[in-house]
Amino acid sequence: MKKDVIRRKPLEPKSGEADHDSRDGGVQSVDRALSIIETLAEDDEGYRLSDLAVRTGLSASTVHRLLATLESRRFVQFDRAESKWHVGVRSFTVGASFARRRNFSAQAIPYLRKLRDLTRETANLAVVDDEFIIVLTRMESREIMRSLTQVGGRVAMVTSGVGKAVLATYSDEDVGAVIRHHGMPRLTEKSIVRPSDLFKELEKIRKQGYALDDEEACMGLRCIAAVVYNDCAEPLAAISVSGMTSRMTDDRLPEIGQIVREVAGELTVALGGVMPASR
């Protein structure tokens, strides 16, 4: 560092030196800001400043500075009555472009409605993003229902019906990579936690054409899913129905599975996709 501190005019940095330092600091700030938004998105109840600092591992002063900037751009909002921070409307606007980019979401609505009406259960449309399942849209059942994953929420592939339906289209090597990256968490006493058991389940899914989450993510809830394919017979998305075990009883599962599989096939055709030859 230069010791000549009496100069009124700052020295010109070496080529690229200041830019590099500034860029590193900027990237860090962006990363921290995005971490705050992601954390806020995890809980609709919102977070107090101190809780956000703990959850993100940042100092309270850093979190407050970033929140002020994000609030000015409407990416976050502050509830003064509860002293809690929430995701802002601008985050929703930007996030909604994800669904718009997958322009099949609007086209899928009539098929989700049909699925809901035929099964009387909640119908979902989801895609894979970075080895996680993202729920794009949902057609709510008229029955009493607890939705485990919110629209826009992420869930591990191995713990969901939709995820297992998509995994069944993967090679064993690719399935193994997903397991190595994310593990096999035990969410309930019925969760599949052994790779050998998962591979057996995936083989069953390939034969019957639909996947079942049998209280593996949440006790009392079941989900049946099937894949929607693109024009290369590759998984584009997946649809599912989810409901309480008191309604989705053992004797109804084959019938519901067949309905989900057939509607997934109809949506595949409507989107210009092709079903795999083996299906």
mmCIF file of C-alpha atoms in Angstrom, residues 57-177:
data_model
loop_
_atom_site.group_PDB
_atom_site.id
_atom_site.type_symbol
_atom_site.label_atom_id
_atom_site.label_comp_id
_atom_site.label_asym_id
_atom_site.label_seq_id
_atom_site.Cartn_x
_atom_site.Cartn_y
_atom_site.Cartn_z
ATOM 1 C CA GLY A 57 -25.015 -15.849 9.183
ATOM 2 C CA LEU A 58 -24.579 -12.123 8.580
ATOM 3 C CA SER A 59 -24.226 -9.292 11.065
ATOM 4 C CA ALA A 60 -27.378 -7.383 11.946
ATOM 5 C CA SER A 61 -25.902 -4.171 10.534
ATOM 6 C CA THR A 62 -25.131 -5.845 7.189
ATOM 7 C CA VAL A 63 -28.605 -7.361 7.003
ATOM 8 C CA HIS A 64 -30.217 -4.017 7.821
ATOM 9 C CA ARG A 65 -28.184 -2.226 5.143
ATOM 10 C CA LEU A 66 -29.121 -4.783 2.496
ATOM 11 C CA LEU A 67 -32.776 -4.799 3.561
ATOM 12 C CA ALA A 68 -32.929 -1.035 3.177
ATOM 13 C CA THR A 69 -31.691 -1.325 -0.398
ATOM 14 C CA LEU A 70 -34.024 -4.201 -1.197
ATOM 15 C CA GLU A 71 -36.959 -2.324 0.345
ATOM 16 C CA SER A 72 -36.271 0.720 -1.807
ATOM 17 C CA ARG A 73 -36.581 -1.558 -4.855
ATOM 18 C CA ARG A 74 -39.677 -3.279 -3.369
ATOM 19 C CA PHE A 75 -38.014 -6.705 -3.273
ATOM 20 C CA VAL A 76 -38.798 -6.847 0.450
ATOM 21 C CA GLN A 77 -41.310 -5.093 2.667
ATOM 22 C CA PHE A 78 -41.442 -4.310 6.361
ATOM 23 C CA ASP A 79 -44.479 -4.939 8.571
ATOM 24 C CA ARG A 80 -44.179 -2.261 11.248
ATOM 25 C CA ALA A 81 -46.990 -3.719 13.334
ATOM 26 C CA GLU A 82 -45.085 -6.972 13.848
ATOM 27 C CA SER A 83 -41.565 -5.653 13.180
ATOM 28 C CA LYS A 84 -41.082 -8.363 10.591
ATOM 29 C CA TRP A 85 -39.659 -8.436 7.075
ATOM 30 C CA HIS A 86 -41.397 -10.208 4.187
ATOM 31 C CA VAL A 87 -40.825 -10.860 0.497
ATOM 32 C CA GLY A 88 -41.947 -7.837 -1.529
ATOM 33 C CA VAL A 89 -44.108 -7.498 -4.608
ATOM 34 C CA ARG A 90 -41.110 -6.983 -6.895
ATOM 35 C CA SER A 91 -39.744 -10.407 -5.933
ATOM 36 C CA PHE A 92 -43.064 -11.898 -7.001
ATOM 37 C CA THR A 93 -43.013 -10.005 -10.296
ATOM 38 C CA VAL A 94 -39.517 -11.179 -11.138
ATOM 39 C CA GLY A 95 -40.201 -14.712 -9.947
ATOM 40 C CA ALA A 96 -43.369 -14.925 -12.017
ATOM 41 C CA SER A 97 -41.261 -14.649 -15.157
ATOM 42 C CA PHE A 98 -40.006 -18.164 -14.373
ATOM 43 C CA ALA A 99 -43.518 -19.513 -14.919
ATOM 44 C CA ARG A 100 -44.094 -17.295 -17.949
ATOM 45 C CA ARG A 101 -40.903 -18.548 -19.555
ATOM 46 C CA ARG A 102 -42.329 -22.031 -19.244
ATOM 47 C CA ASN A 103 -45.300 -20.966 -21.339
ATOM 48 C CA PHE A 104 -46.978 -24.330 -20.915
ATOM 49 C CA SER A 105 -48.267 -23.270 -17.478
ATOM 50 C CA ALA A 106 -51.330 -21.509 -18.905
ATOM 51 C CA GLN A 107 -51.986 -24.370 -21.314
ATOM 52 C CA ALA A 108 -51.855 -26.834 -18.427
ATOM 53 C CA ILE A 109 -54.643 -25.146 -16.432
ATOM 54 C CA PRO A 110 -57.572 -26.923 -18.174
ATOM 55 C CA TYR A 111 -55.854 -30.271 -17.623
ATOM 56 C CA LEU A 112 -55.223 -29.511 -13.954
ATOM 57 C CA ARG A 113 -58.873 -28.547 -13.613
ATOM 58 C CA LYS A 114 -59.888 -31.810 -15.269
ATOM 59 C CA LEU A 115 -57.582 -33.733 -12.972
ATOM 60 C CA ARG A 116 -59.022 -32.023 -9.918
ATOM 61 C CA ASP A 117 -62.617 -32.617 -11.002
ATOM 62 C CA LEU A 118 -62.067 -36.297 -11.860
ATOM 63 C CA THR A 119 -60.269 -37.096 -8.601
ATOM 64 C CA ARG A 120 -61.768 -34.404 -6.321
ATOM 65 C CA GLU A 121 -58.217 -33.758 -5.085
ATOM 66 C CA THR A 122 -55.738 -30.887 -5.464
ATOM 67 C CA ALA A 123 -53.905 -30.945 -8.812
ATOM 68 C CA ASN A 124 -50.346 -29.649 -9.216
ATOM 69 C CA LEU A 125 -47.955 -28.771 -12.032
ATOM 70 C CA ALA A 126 -44.228 -28.880 -11.246
ATOM 71 C CA VAL A 127 -40.831 -28.825 -12.932
ATOM 72 C CA VAL A 128 -37.294 -29.808 -12.000
ATOM 73 C CA ASP A 129 -34.824 -27.027 -11.242
ATOM 74 C CA ASP A 130 -31.289 -27.814 -10.065
ATOM 75 C CA GLU A 131 -32.315 -31.293 -8.884
ATOM 76 C CA PHE A 132 -35.243 -29.921 -6.887
ATOM 77 C CA ILE A 133 -38.957 -29.929 -7.658
ATOM 78 C CA ILE A 134 -40.579 -26.501 -8.081
ATOM 79 C CA VAL A 135 -44.379 -26.217 -7.937
ATOM 80 C CA LEU A 136 -45.446 -23.859 -10.760
ATOM 81 C CA THR A 137 -49.190 -23.759 -10.278
ATOM 82 C CA ARG A 138 -51.986 -25.572 -8.510
ATOM 83 C CA MET A 139 -55.714 -26.192 -8.829
ATOM 84 C CA GLU A 140 -57.040 -26.464 -5.296
ATOM 85 C CA SER A 141 -59.451 -29.197 -4.289
ATOM 86 C CA ARG A 142 -62.815 -28.254 -2.873
ATOM 87 C CA GLU A 143 -62.178 -30.764 -0.106
ATOM 88 C CA ILE A 144 -60.272 -30.086 3.103
ATOM 89 C CA MET A 145 -56.593 -30.182 2.211
ATOM 90 C CA ARG A 146 -53.219 -29.323 3.708
ATOM 91 C CA SER A 147 -50.779 -28.356 0.955
ATOM 92 C CA LEU A 148 -47.328 -29.486 1.966
ATOM 93 C CA THR A 149 -45.475 -27.459 -0.676
ATOM 94 C CA GLN A 150 -46.577 -23.970 -1.666
ATOM 95 C CA VAL A 151 -46.607 -22.690 -5.231
ATOM 96 C CA GLY A 152 -43.029 -21.630 -5.901
ATOM 97 C CA GLY A 153 -41.783 -23.905 -3.138
ATOM 98 C CA ARG A 154 -38.936 -26.374 -3.573
ATOM 99 C CA VAL A 155 -38.852 -29.967 -2.459
ATOM 100 C CA ALA A 156 -36.228 -32.684 -2.801
ATOM 101 C CA MET A 157 -36.863 -35.106 -5.663
ATOM 102 C CA VAL A 158 -36.555 -38.274 -3.592
ATOM 103 C CA THR A 159 -39.190 -37.116 -1.086
ATOM 104 C CA SER A 160 -42.037 -36.307 -3.490
ATOM 105 C CA GLY A 161 -44.312 -38.136 -5.889
ATOM 106 C CA VAL A 162 -43.502 -35.709 -8.681
ATOM 107 C CA GLY A 163 -39.790 -36.080 -7.992
ATOM 108 C CA LYS A 164 -39.924 -39.866 -8.099
ATOM 109 C CA ALA A 165 -41.959 -39.769 -11.313
ATOM 110 C CA VAL A 166 -39.207 -37.725 -12.964
ATOM 111 C CA LEU A 167 -36.408 -39.787 -11.398
ATOM 112 C CA ALA A 168 -37.956 -42.879 -12.984
ATOM 113 C CA THR A 169 -37.031 -41.410 -16.383
ATOM 114 C CA TYR A 170 -33.381 -41.024 -15.333
ATOM 115 C CA SER A 171 -30.594 -43.554 -15.686
ATOM 116 C CA ASP A 172 -29.406 -45.303 -12.527
ATOM 117 C CA GLU A 173 -26.199 -43.277 -12.745
ATOM 118 C CA ASP A 174 -28.100 -39.970 -12.782
ATOM 119 C CA VAL A 175 -30.329 -41.083 -9.912
ATOM 120 C CA GLY A 176 -27.214 -41.979 -7.939
ATOM 121 C CA ALA A 177 -25.823 -38.487 -8.563
#
